[in-house]
Short mmCIF file of C-alpha atoms in Angstrom, two decimals:
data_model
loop_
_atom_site.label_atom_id
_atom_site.label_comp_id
_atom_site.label_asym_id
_atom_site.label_seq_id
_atom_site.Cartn_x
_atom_site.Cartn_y
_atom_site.Cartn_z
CA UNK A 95 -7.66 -4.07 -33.54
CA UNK A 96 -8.12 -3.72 -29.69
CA UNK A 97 -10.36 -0.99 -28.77
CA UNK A 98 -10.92 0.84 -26.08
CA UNK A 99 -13.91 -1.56 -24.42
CA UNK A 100 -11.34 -4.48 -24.52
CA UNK A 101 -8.65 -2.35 -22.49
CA UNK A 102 -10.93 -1.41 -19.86
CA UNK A 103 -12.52 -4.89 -19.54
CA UNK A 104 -9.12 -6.64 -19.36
CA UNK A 105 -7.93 -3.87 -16.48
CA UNK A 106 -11.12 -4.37 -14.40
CA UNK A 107 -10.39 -8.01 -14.57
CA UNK A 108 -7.09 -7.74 -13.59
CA UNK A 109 -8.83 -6.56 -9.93
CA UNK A 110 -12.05 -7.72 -9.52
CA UNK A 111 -11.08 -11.28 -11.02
CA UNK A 112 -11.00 -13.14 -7.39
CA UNK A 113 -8.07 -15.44 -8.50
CA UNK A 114 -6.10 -11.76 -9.59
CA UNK A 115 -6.96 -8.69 -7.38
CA UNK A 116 -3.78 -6.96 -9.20
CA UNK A 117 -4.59 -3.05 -9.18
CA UNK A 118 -1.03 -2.39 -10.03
CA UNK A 119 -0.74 -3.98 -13.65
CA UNK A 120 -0.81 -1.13 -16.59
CA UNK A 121 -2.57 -2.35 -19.54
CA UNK A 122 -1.41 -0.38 -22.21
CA UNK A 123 -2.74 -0.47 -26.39
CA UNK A 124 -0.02 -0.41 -28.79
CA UNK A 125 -0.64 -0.83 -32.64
CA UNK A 126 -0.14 -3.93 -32.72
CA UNK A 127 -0.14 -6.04 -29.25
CA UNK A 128 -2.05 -4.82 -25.84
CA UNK A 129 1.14 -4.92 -23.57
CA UNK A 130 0.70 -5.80 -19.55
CA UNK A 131 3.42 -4.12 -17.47
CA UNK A 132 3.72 -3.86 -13.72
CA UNK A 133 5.05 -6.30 -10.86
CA UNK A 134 3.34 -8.81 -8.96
CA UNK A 135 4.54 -10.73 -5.76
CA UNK A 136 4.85 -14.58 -7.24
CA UNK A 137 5.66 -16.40 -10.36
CA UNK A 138 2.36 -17.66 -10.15
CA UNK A 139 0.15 -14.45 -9.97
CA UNK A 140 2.19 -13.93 -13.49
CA UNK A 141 1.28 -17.07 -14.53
CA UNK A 142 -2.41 -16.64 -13.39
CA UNK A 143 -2.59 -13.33 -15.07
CA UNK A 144 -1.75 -14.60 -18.94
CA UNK A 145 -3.91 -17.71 -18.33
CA UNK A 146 -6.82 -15.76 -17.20
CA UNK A 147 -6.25 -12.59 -19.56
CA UNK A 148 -5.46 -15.49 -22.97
CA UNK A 149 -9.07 -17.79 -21.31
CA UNK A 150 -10.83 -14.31 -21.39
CA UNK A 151 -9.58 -12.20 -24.79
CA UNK A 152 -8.21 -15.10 -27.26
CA UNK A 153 -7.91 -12.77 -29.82
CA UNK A 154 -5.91 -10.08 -28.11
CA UNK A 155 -2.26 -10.60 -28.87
CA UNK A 156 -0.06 -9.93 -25.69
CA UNK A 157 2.76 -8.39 -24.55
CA UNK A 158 3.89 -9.20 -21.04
CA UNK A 159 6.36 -7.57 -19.26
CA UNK A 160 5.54 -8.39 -15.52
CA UNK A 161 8.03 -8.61 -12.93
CA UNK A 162 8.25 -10.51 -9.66
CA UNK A 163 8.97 -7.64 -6.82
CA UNK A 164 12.30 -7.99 -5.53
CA UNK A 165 12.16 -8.61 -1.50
CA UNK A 166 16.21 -8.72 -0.83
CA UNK A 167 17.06 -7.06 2.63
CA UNK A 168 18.38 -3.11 2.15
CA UNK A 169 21.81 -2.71 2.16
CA UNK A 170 21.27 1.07 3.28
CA UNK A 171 19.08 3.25 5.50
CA UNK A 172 17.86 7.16 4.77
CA UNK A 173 19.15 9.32 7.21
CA UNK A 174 16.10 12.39 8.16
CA UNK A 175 17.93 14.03 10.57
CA UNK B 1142 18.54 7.58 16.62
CA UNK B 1143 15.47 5.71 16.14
CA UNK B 1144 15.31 3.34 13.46
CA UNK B 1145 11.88 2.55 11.21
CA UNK B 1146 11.27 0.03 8.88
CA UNK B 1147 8.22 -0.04 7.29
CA UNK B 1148 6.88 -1.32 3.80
CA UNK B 1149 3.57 -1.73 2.49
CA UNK B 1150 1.34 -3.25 -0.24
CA UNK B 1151 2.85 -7.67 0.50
CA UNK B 1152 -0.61 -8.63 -0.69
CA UNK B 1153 0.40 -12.00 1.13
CA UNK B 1154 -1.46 -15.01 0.10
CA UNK B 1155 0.20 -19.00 0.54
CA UNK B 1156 2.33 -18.56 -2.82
CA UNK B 1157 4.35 -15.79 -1.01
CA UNK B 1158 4.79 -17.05 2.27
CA UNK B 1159 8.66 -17.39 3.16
CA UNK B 1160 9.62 -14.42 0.54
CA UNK B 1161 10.13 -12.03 3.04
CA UNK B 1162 10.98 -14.21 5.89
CA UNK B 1163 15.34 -14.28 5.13
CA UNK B 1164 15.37 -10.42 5.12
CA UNK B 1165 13.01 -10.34 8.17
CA UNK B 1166 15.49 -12.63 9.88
CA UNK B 1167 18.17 -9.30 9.90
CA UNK B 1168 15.65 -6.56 10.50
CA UNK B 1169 16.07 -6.91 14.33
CA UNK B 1170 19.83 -5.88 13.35
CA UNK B 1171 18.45 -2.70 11.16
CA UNK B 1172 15.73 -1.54 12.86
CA UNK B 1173 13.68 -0.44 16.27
CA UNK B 1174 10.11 -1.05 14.74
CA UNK B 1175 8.51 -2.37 11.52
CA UNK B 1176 5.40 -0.58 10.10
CA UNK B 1177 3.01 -2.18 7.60
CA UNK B 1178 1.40 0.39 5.38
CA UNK B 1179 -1.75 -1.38 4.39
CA UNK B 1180 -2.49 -4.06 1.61
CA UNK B 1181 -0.88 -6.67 3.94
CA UNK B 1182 -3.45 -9.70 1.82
CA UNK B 1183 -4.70 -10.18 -1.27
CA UNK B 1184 -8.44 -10.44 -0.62
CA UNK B 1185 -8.73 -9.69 3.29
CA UNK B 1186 -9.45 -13.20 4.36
CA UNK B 1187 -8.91 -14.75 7.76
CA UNK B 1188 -6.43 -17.37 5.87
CA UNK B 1189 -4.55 -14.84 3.96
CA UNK B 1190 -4.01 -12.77 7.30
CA UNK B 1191 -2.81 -16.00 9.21
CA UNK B 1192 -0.05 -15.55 6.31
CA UNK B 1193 0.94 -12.35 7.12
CA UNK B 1194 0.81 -13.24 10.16
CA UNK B 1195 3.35 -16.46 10.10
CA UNK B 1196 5.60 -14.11 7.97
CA UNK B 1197 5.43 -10.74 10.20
CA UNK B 1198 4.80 -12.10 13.31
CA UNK B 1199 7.74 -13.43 16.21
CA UNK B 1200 10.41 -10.85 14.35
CA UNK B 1201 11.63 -9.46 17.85
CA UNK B 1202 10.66 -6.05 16.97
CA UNK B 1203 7.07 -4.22 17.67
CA UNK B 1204 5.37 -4.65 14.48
CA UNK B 1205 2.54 -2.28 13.58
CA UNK B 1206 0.23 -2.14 10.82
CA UNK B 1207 -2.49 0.01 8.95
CA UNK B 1208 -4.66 -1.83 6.64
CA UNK B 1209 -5.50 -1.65 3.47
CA UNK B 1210 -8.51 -1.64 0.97
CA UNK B 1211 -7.52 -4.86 0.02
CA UNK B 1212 -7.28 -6.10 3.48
CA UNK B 1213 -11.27 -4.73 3.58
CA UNK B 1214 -12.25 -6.62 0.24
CA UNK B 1215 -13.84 -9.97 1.94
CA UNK B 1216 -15.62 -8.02 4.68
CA UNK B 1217 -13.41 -9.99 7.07
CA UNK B 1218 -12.02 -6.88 9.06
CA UNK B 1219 -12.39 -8.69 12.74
CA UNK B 1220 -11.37 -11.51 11.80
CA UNK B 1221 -8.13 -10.15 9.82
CA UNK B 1222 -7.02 -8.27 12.92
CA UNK B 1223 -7.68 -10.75 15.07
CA UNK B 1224 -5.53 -12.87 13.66
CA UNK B 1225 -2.55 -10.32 13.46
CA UNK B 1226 -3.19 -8.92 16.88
CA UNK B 1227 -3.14 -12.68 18.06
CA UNK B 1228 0.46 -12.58 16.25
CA UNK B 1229 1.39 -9.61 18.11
CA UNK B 1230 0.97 -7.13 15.41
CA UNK B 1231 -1.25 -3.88 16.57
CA UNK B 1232 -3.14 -2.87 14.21
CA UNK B 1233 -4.43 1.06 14.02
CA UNK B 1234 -7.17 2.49 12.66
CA UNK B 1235 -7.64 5.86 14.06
CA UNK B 1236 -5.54 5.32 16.75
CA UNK B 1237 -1.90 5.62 17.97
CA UNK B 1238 0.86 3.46 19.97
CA UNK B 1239 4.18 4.20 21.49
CA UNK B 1240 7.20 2.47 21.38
CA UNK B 1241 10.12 2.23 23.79
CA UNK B 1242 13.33 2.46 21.36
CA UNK B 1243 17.00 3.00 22.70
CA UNK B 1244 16.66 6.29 20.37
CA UNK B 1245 13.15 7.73 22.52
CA UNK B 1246 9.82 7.07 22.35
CA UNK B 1247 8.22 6.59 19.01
CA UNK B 1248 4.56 7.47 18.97
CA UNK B 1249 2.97 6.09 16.00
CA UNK B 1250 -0.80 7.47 14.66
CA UNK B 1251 -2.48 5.08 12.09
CA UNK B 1252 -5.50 4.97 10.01
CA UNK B 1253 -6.16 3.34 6.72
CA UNK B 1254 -7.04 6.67 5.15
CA UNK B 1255 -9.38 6.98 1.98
CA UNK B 1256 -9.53 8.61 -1.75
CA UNK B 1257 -10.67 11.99 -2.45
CA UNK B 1258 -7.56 14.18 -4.35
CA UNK B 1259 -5.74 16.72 -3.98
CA UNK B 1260 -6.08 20.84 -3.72
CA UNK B 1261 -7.96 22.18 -6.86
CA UNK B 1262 -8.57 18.87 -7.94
CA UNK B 1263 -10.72 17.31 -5.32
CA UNK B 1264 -13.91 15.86 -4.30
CA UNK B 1265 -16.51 18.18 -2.40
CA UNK B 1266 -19.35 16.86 0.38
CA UNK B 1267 -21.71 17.65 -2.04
CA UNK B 1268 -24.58 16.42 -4.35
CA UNK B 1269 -25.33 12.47 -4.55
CA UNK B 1270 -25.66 10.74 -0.68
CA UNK B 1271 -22.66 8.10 -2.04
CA UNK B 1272 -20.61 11.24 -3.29
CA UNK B 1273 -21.34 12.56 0.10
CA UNK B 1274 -20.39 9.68 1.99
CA UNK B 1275 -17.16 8.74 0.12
CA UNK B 1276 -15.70 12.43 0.69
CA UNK B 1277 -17.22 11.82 4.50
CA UNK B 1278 -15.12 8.71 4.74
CA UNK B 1279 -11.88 10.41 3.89
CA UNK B 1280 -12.72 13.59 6.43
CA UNK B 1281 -13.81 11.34 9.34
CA UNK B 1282 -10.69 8.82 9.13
CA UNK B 1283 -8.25 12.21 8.57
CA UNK B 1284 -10.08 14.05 11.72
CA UNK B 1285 -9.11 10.41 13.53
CA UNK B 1286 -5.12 10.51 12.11
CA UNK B 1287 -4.87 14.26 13.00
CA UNK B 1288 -6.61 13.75 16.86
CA UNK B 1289 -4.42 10.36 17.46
CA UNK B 1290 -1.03 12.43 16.03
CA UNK B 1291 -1.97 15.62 18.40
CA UNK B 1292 -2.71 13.34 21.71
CA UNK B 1293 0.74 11.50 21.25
CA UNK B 1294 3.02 12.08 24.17
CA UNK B 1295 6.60 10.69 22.76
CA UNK B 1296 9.71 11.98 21.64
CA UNK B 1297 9.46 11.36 17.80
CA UNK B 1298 6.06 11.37 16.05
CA UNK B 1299 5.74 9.15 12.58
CA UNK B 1300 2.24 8.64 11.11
CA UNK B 1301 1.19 5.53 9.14
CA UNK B 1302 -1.51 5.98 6.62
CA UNK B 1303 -2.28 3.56 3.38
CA UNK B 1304 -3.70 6.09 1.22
CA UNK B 1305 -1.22 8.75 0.35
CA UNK B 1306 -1.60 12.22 1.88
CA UNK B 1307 0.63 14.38 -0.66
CA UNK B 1308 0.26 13.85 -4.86
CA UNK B 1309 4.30 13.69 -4.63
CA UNK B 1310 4.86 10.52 -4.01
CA UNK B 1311 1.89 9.38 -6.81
CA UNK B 1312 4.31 10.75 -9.56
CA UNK B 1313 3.99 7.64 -12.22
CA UNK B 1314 0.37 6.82 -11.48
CA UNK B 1315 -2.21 7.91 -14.31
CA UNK B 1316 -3.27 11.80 -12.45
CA UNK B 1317 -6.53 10.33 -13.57
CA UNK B 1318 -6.44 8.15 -10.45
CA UNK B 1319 -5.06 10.42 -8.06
CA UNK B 1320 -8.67 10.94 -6.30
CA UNK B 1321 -8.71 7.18 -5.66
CA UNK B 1322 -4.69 7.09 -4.30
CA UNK B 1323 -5.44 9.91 -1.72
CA UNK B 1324 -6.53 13.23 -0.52
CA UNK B 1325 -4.84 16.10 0.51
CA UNK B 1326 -6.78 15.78 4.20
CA UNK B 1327 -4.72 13.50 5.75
CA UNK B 1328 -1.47 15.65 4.57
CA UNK B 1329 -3.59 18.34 6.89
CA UNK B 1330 -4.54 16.13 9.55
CA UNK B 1331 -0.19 15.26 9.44
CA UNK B 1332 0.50 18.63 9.17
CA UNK B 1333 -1.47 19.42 12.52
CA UNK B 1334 1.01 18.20 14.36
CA UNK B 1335 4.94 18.34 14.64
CA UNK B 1336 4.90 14.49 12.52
CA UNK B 1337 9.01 13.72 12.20
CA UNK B 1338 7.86 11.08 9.35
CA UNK B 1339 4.53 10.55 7.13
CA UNK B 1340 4.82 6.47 5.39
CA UNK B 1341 1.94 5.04 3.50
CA UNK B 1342 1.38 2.66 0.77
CA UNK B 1343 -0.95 1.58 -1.88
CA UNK B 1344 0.72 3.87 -5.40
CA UNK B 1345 2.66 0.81 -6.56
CA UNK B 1346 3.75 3.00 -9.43
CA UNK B 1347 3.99 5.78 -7.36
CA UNK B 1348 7.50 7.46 -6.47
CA UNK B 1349 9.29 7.29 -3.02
CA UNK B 1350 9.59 10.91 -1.91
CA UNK B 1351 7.46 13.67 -1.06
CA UNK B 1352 6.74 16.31 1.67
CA UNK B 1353 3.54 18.26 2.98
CA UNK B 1354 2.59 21.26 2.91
CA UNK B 1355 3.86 21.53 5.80
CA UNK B 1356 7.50 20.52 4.95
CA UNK B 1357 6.53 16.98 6.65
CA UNK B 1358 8.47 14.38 4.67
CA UNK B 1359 6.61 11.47 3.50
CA UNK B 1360 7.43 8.29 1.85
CA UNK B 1361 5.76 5.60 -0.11
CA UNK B 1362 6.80 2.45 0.74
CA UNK B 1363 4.66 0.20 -1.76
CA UNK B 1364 7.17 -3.11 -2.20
CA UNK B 1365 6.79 -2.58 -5.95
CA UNK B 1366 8.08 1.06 -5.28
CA UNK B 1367 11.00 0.51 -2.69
CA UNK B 1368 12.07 -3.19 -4.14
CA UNK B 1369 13.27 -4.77 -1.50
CA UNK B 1370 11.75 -6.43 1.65
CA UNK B 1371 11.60 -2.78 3.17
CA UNK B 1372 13.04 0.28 3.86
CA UNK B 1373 14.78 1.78 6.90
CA UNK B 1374 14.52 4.91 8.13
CA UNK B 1375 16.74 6.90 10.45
CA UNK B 1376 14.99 9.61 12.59
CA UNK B 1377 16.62 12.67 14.39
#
């Protein structure tokens, strides 16, 4: 069971973790896994994030569906006339 | 016509250096100016801003940023802007700049802006000296935005905040958070004058469209919001 103490401790080390500093990750319980959804700006701050989250809460079972930001160049512009 | 490209929230650190750098390479082709909205590091060190710096700097466009409350999380402030003003980036807090475009003068009003909320739902100068001083914060730095956006003399008016001035563009945050995304003074201090654009950062599940009170329009431009390198704007 993950309770309520586990999701807030696992979101405030999301940010205040000095190898993380991600404010933008949701942490959200589900019945059965705690699932981490959001988008981050490298592989590796993924990475970081289920090492650090697994070293800290072994017993939480995950669910990670954390994207890397997309940083293409925009193929339009928004007219404000 | 001037053209604005702006995007906020890069949280640059080593292991992103060179992601933005191939789109960067065309904005020159896009756009007149590039504004940062704030959250340009992850921590706000002196090394993390000499990575923004190598990947904003030299783009042959004027490059202006806001910071963010990242960007303030070291208590390296000098030493961060030194480093991007060294890179020719201005950096505003409180402040404005103008830029010669082939489209007018853009005048540009900055500040990093601060929590609060919105109308009916926010925080009051009152009680506690650090509840006092956090809704303090947000006044002063709006008073700033509202005094650099009236004292512009330019042809097109865009202000650059990192905190968001309207709840519109927060739609997918928690409203639980909205006091710490913004505060419906710097939409006033926006509002004060005729602003053409309002851009700021920091809801990364926030939404990309909003306007004022005022009918000012206003866009977040968190990367994780626009998704991709940034977005360009077309004013007047």
């Amino acid at each position: 069971m993950i309770d309520e103490y586990t999701e807030a401790a696992i979101q405030r080390l999301l940010t205040e973790h000095g190898g993380l500093a991600e404010q933008g990750i949701k942490v959200i319980r589900r019945e059965r896994v705690l699932v981490l959804c959001g988008e981050v700006e490298s592989r590796q701050r993924r990475d970081e994030i289920l090492r650090l989250v697994h070293e800290n809460f072994p017993d939480v079972p995950l669910s990670v569906d954390i994207g890397v930001t997309r940083a293409s160049a925009p193929t339009e512009a928004e007219e404000l006339p | 016509m001037i053209r604005v490209a702006a995007v906020g929230d890069v949280h640059m650190d080593q292991d992103v250096v060179g992601r933005f750098r191939p789109a960067l390479e065309r904005l020159p082709e896009q756009a007149d100016v590039l504004l940062l909205a704030g959250d340009l590091t992850r921590h706000g060190t002196e090394s993390e801003a000499r990575c923004v710096a190598a990947e904003f700097g030299g783009l042959g466009v004027p490059v202006v940023a806001v910071l963010g409350n990242h960007d303030h999380h070291c208590d390296q402030v000098p030493q961060v802007v030194k480093v991007l003003t060294d890179a020719g980036i201005a950096v505003l807090e409180g402040d404005s700049t103008v830029v010669d475009t082939p489209g007018g003068t853009l005048g540009i009003a900055g500040a990093k802006g601060f929590g609060g909320g919105f109308a009916g739902r926010c925080a009051s100068e009152f009680g506690e000296p650090e509840m006092k001083a956090f809704v303090r914060t947000t006044s002063v730095t709006a008073e700033q935005l509202g005094a650099a956006l009236r004292d512009l003399d330019c042809d097109t008016r865009v202000a650059l905040t990192h905190y968001a001035p309207v709840p519109d563009t927060l739609a997918g945050e928690p409203p639980e958070i909205y006091p710490f995304l913004g505060s419906y003074l710097l939409g006033q201090a926006i509002d004060s004058a005729p602003t053409a654009l309002a851009v700021h950062g920091h809801a990364h599940a926030g939404t990309e469209r909003g306007t004022t009170p005022g009918g000012v329009r206003v866009r977040n431009v968190a990367h994780p919001v626009i998704k991709q390198a940034y977005s360009v704007f077309h004013l007047g």
